[in-house]
Amino acid sequence: MVITGGSRGIGAATARMAAERGHDIVVSYVRDADAADRVVADCRSAGAAAIAVRSDVAVERDVVMLFDRTIDEFGRVDVLVNNAGILHRAAPLAKFEVDRLEDVVRVNVIGAFVAAREAVRRMSTRLGGAGGAIVNVSSAASYLGSPNEFIDYAATKGALDTMTIGLAKEVASEGIRVNGVRPGLIETDIHASSGIDDRIARHAPNVPMQRGGHPDEVAEAICWLASDAASYVTGTFVDVSGGR
Ligand code: NAP
């Protein structure tokens, strides 16, 4: 299982859970090598083979290298979790600079497309692969729109949802299932980028379940969609948002 952005948050929780359930793990990261090493150590403790690869999803050659490393180490790719994602400081659209828009699109959309491309090239039974599963980590933002915070981020997740629907149909006959998870407010570091203190506590009253979620609650959905238990499931989404 290749997990982009697997060093912290939802990606790290997914790596640890999938390792316990029998997957060998490749996590990518950009900045925090120590965090990535801790995830790898935990996966190995669970009995899995695991490596961390510094690979920026916004850089095409890094993503190609990530998959080449995976094939070198493990011989094949069964699952891609397209998890790496960023957001910028909360602001109304009227204040958005083009640099910000390019950054979020490059990571959240182009990065996910290139990673999916590399996965399909190696998984497709039409191209000599053994099939597999792709799980795109989208967001409830794709249907909420994130007004006054990050409509740009929300729109990148809308793009990811559309890719999920189209790619699922495109590769269904090539042994590849493509699905998405749409987390709501999950307790991870990503909220610090918004510049809003206690963002989860502020929004929690608007969540029907009245609380933020734990990364493991998202990892459960990712691991299920990636598993053979979801063998007839493709082109769909699991909302992990406490009813929001
Ligand atoms: P997080 O705690 O901030 O972790 C982000 C992970 O992505 C880290 O491992 C980070 O590693 C890595 N990363 C960041 N930029 C990267 C890049 N350019 N290339 C490769 N890796 C990169 O975030 P999270 O909350 O777990 O979010 C994971 C995914 O869930 C994102 O797609 C996010 O949009 C989505 N999501 C999160 C929430 C939530 O409430 N937390 C809700 C909905 C959707 P380094 O920093 O070491 O590079």
PDB file of N, CA and C in Angstrom, residues 21-56:
ATOM      1  N   ARG A  21      -3.129  -5.074   9.426  1.00  0.00           N
ATOM      2  CA  ARG A  21      -4.041  -5.938   8.665  1.00  0.00           C
ATOM      3  C   ARG A  21      -3.346  -6.634   7.503  1.00  0.00           C
ATOM      4  N   GLY A  22      -2.017  -6.598   7.476  1.00  0.00           N
ATOM      5  CA  GLY A  22      -1.279  -7.443   6.549  1.00  0.00           C
ATOM      6  C   GLY A  22      -0.664  -6.780   5.336  1.00  0.00           C
ATOM      7  N   HIS A  23      -0.844  -5.464   5.196  1.00  0.00           N
ATOM      8  CA  HIS A  23      -0.216  -4.793   4.053  1.00  0.00           C
ATOM      9  C   HIS A  23       1.236  -4.449   4.366  1.00  0.00           C
ATOM     10  N   ASP A  24       2.106  -4.546   3.372  1.00  0.00           N
ATOM     11  CA  ASP A  24       3.391  -3.864   3.441  1.00  0.00           C
ATOM     12  C   ASP A  24       3.143  -2.414   3.028  1.00  0.00           C
ATOM     13  N   ILE A  25       3.962  -1.504   3.576  1.00  0.00           N
ATOM     14  CA  ILE A  25       3.602  -0.081   3.527  1.00  0.00           C
ATOM     15  C   ILE A  25       4.723   0.774   2.943  1.00  0.00           C
ATOM     16  N   VAL A  26       4.341   1.699   2.062  1.00  0.00           N
ATOM     17  CA  VAL A  26       5.240   2.766   1.612  1.00  0.00           C
ATOM     18  C   VAL A  26       4.564   4.091   1.969  1.00  0.00           C
ATOM     19  N   VAL A  27       5.220   4.883   2.816  1.00  0.00           N
ATOM     20  CA  VAL A  27       4.676   6.212   3.122  1.00  0.00           C
ATOM     21  C   VAL A  27       5.566   7.270   2.484  1.00  0.00           C
ATOM     22  N   SER A  28       4.929   8.290   1.921  1.00  0.00           N
ATOM     23  CA  SER A  28       5.699   9.431   1.424  1.00  0.00           C
ATOM     24  C   SER A  28       5.488  10.620   2.354  1.00  0.00           C
ATOM     25  N   TYR A  29       6.415  11.532   2.289  1.00  0.00           N
ATOM     26  CA  TYR A  29       6.359  12.741   3.112  1.00  0.00           C
ATOM     27  C   TYR A  29       7.229  13.783   2.417  1.00  0.00           C
ATOM     28  N   VAL A  30       7.204  15.028   2.931  1.00  0.00           N
ATOM     29  CA  VAL A  30       8.099  16.051   2.373  1.00  0.00           C
ATOM     30  C   VAL A  30       9.015  16.618   3.446  1.00  0.00           C
ATOM     31  N   ARG A  31       8.411  17.053   4.565  1.00  0.00           N
ATOM     32  CA  ARG A  31       9.200  17.804   5.551  1.00  0.00           C
ATOM     33  C   ARG A  31       9.645  16.997   6.760  1.00  0.00           C
ATOM     34  N   ASP A  32       8.769  16.175   7.319  1.00  0.00           N
ATOM     35  CA  ASP A  32       8.994  15.633   8.654  1.00  0.00           C
ATOM     36  C   ASP A  32       9.488  14.180   8.579  1.00  0.00           C
ATOM     37  N   ALA A  33      10.810  14.031   8.340  1.00  0.00           N
ATOM     38  CA  ALA A  33      11.383  12.680   8.202  1.00  0.00           C
ATOM     39  C   ALA A  33      11.268  11.887   9.500  1.00  0.00           C
ATOM     40  N   ASP A  34      11.393  12.565  10.640  1.00  0.00           N
ATOM     41  CA  ASP A  34      11.301  11.845  11.919  1.00  0.00           C
ATOM     42  C   ASP A  34       9.916  11.229  12.092  1.00  0.00           C
ATOM     43  N   ALA A  35       8.893  12.005  11.753  1.00  0.00           N
ATOM     44  CA  ALA A  35       7.524  11.478  11.867  1.00  0.00           C
ATOM     45  C   ALA A  35       7.344  10.280  10.930  1.00  0.00           C
ATOM     46  N   ALA A  36       7.872  10.377   9.721  1.00  0.00           N
ATOM     47  CA  ALA A  36       7.761   9.266   8.769  1.00  0.00           C
ATOM     48  C   ALA A  36       8.486   8.032   9.309  1.00  0.00           C
ATOM     49  N   ASP A  37       9.657   8.248   9.914  1.00  0.00           N
ATOM     50  CA  ASP A  37      10.412   7.118  10.474  1.00  0.00           C
ATOM     51  C   ASP A  37       9.653   6.445  11.612  1.00  0.00           C
ATOM     52  N   ARG A  38       8.931   7.257  12.404  1.00  0.00           N
ATOM     53  CA  ARG A  38       8.159   6.666  13.508  1.00  0.00           C
ATOM     54  C   ARG A  38       7.025   5.787  12.959  1.00  0.00           C
ATOM     55  N   VAL A  39       6.401   6.233  11.890  1.00  0.00           N
ATOM     56  CA  VAL A  39       5.330   5.425  11.283  1.00  0.00           C
ATOM     57  C   VAL A  39       5.908   4.114  10.751  1.00  0.00           C
ATOM     58  N   VAL A  40       7.055   4.212  10.084  1.00  0.00           N
ATOM     59  CA  VAL A  40       7.696   3.005   9.544  1.00  0.00           C
ATOM     60  C   VAL A  40       8.032   2.034  10.683  1.00  0.00           C
ATOM     61  N   ALA A  41       8.557   2.557  11.780  1.00  0.00           N
ATOM     62  CA  ALA A  41       8.913   1.691  12.919  1.00  0.00           C
ATOM     63  C   ALA A  41       7.672   0.993  13.466  1.00  0.00           C
ATOM     64  N   ASP A  42       6.565   1.724  13.568  1.00  0.00           N
ATOM     65  CA  ASP A  42       5.325   1.122  14.078  1.00  0.00           C
ATOM     66  C   ASP A  42       4.808   0.038  13.127  1.00  0.00           C
ATOM     67  N   CYS A  43       4.901   0.305  11.829  1.00  0.00           N
ATOM     68  CA  CYS A  43       4.445  -0.692  10.844  1.00  0.00           C
ATOM     69  C   CYS A  43       5.294  -1.958  10.945  1.00  0.00           C
ATOM     70  N   ARG A  44       6.601  -1.768  11.104  1.00  0.00           N
ATOM     71  CA  ARG A  44       7.481  -2.939  11.228  1.00  0.00           C
ATOM     72  C   ARG A  44       7.184  -3.706  12.504  1.00  0.00           C
ATOM     73  N   SER A  45       6.881  -2.980  13.577  1.00  0.00           N
ATOM     74  CA  SER A  45       6.530  -3.650  14.839  1.00  0.00           C
ATOM     75  C   SER A  45       5.275  -4.506  14.670  1.00  0.00           C
ATOM     76  N   ALA A  46       4.403  -4.075  13.743  1.00  0.00           N
ATOM     77  CA  ALA A  46       3.172  -4.836  13.486  1.00  0.00           C
ATOM     78  C   ALA A  46       3.422  -6.018  12.553  1.00  0.00           C
ATOM     79  N   GLY A  47       4.676  -6.173  12.120  1.00  0.00           N
ATOM     80  CA  GLY A  47       5.021  -7.323  11.288  1.00  0.00           C
ATOM     81  C   GLY A  47       5.065  -7.043   9.801  1.00  0.00           C
ATOM     82  N   ALA A  48       4.855  -5.797   9.406  1.00  0.00           N
ATOM     83  CA  ALA A  48       4.868  -5.443   7.986  1.00  0.00           C
ATOM     84  C   ALA A  48       6.264  -5.005   7.555  1.00  0.00           C
ATOM     85  N   ALA A  49       6.538  -5.146   6.276  1.00  0.00           N
ATOM     86  CA  ALA A  49       7.694  -4.463   5.691  1.00  0.00           C
ATOM     87  C   ALA A  49       7.243  -3.040   5.393  1.00  0.00           C
ATOM     88  N   ALA A  50       8.114  -2.057   5.650  1.00  0.00           N
ATOM     89  CA  ALA A  50       7.692  -0.661   5.459  1.00  0.00           C
ATOM     90  C   ALA A  50       8.890   0.216   5.147  1.00  0.00           C
ATOM     91  N   ILE A  51       8.665   1.196   4.282  1.00  0.00           N
ATOM     92  CA  ILE A  51       9.694   2.205   4.000  1.00  0.00           C
ATOM     93  C   ILE A  51       9.022   3.578   3.923  1.00  0.00           C
ATOM     94  N   ALA A  52       9.845   4.605   4.173  1.00  0.00           N
ATOM     95  CA  ALA A  52       9.404   5.992   3.975  1.00  0.00           C
ATOM     96  C   ALA A  52      10.227   6.575   2.830  1.00  0.00           C
ATOM     97  N   VAL A  53       9.564   7.312   1.953  1.00  0.00           N
ATOM     98  CA  VAL A  53      10.236   7.903   0.796  1.00  0.00           C
ATOM     99  C   VAL A  53       9.911   9.390   0.764  1.00  0.00           C
ATOM    100  N   ARG A  54      10.948  10.223   0.723  1.00  0.00           N
ATOM    101  CA  ARG A  54      10.702  11.657   0.583  1.00  0.00           C
ATOM    102  C   ARG A  54      10.266  11.923  -0.847  1.00  0.00           C
ATOM    103  N   SER A  55       9.034  12.359  -1.034  1.00  0.00           N
ATOM    104  CA  SER A  55       8.463  12.511  -2.375  1.00  0.00           C
ATOM    105  C   SER A  55       7.352  13.550  -2.325  1.00  0.00           C
ATOM    106  N   ASP A  56       7.589  14.665  -2.968  1.00  0.00           N
ATOM    107  CA  ASP A  56       6.610  15.757  -2.992  1.00  0.00           C
ATOM    108  C   ASP A  56       5.597  15.474  -4.102  1.00  0.00           C
TER     109      ASP A  56
END
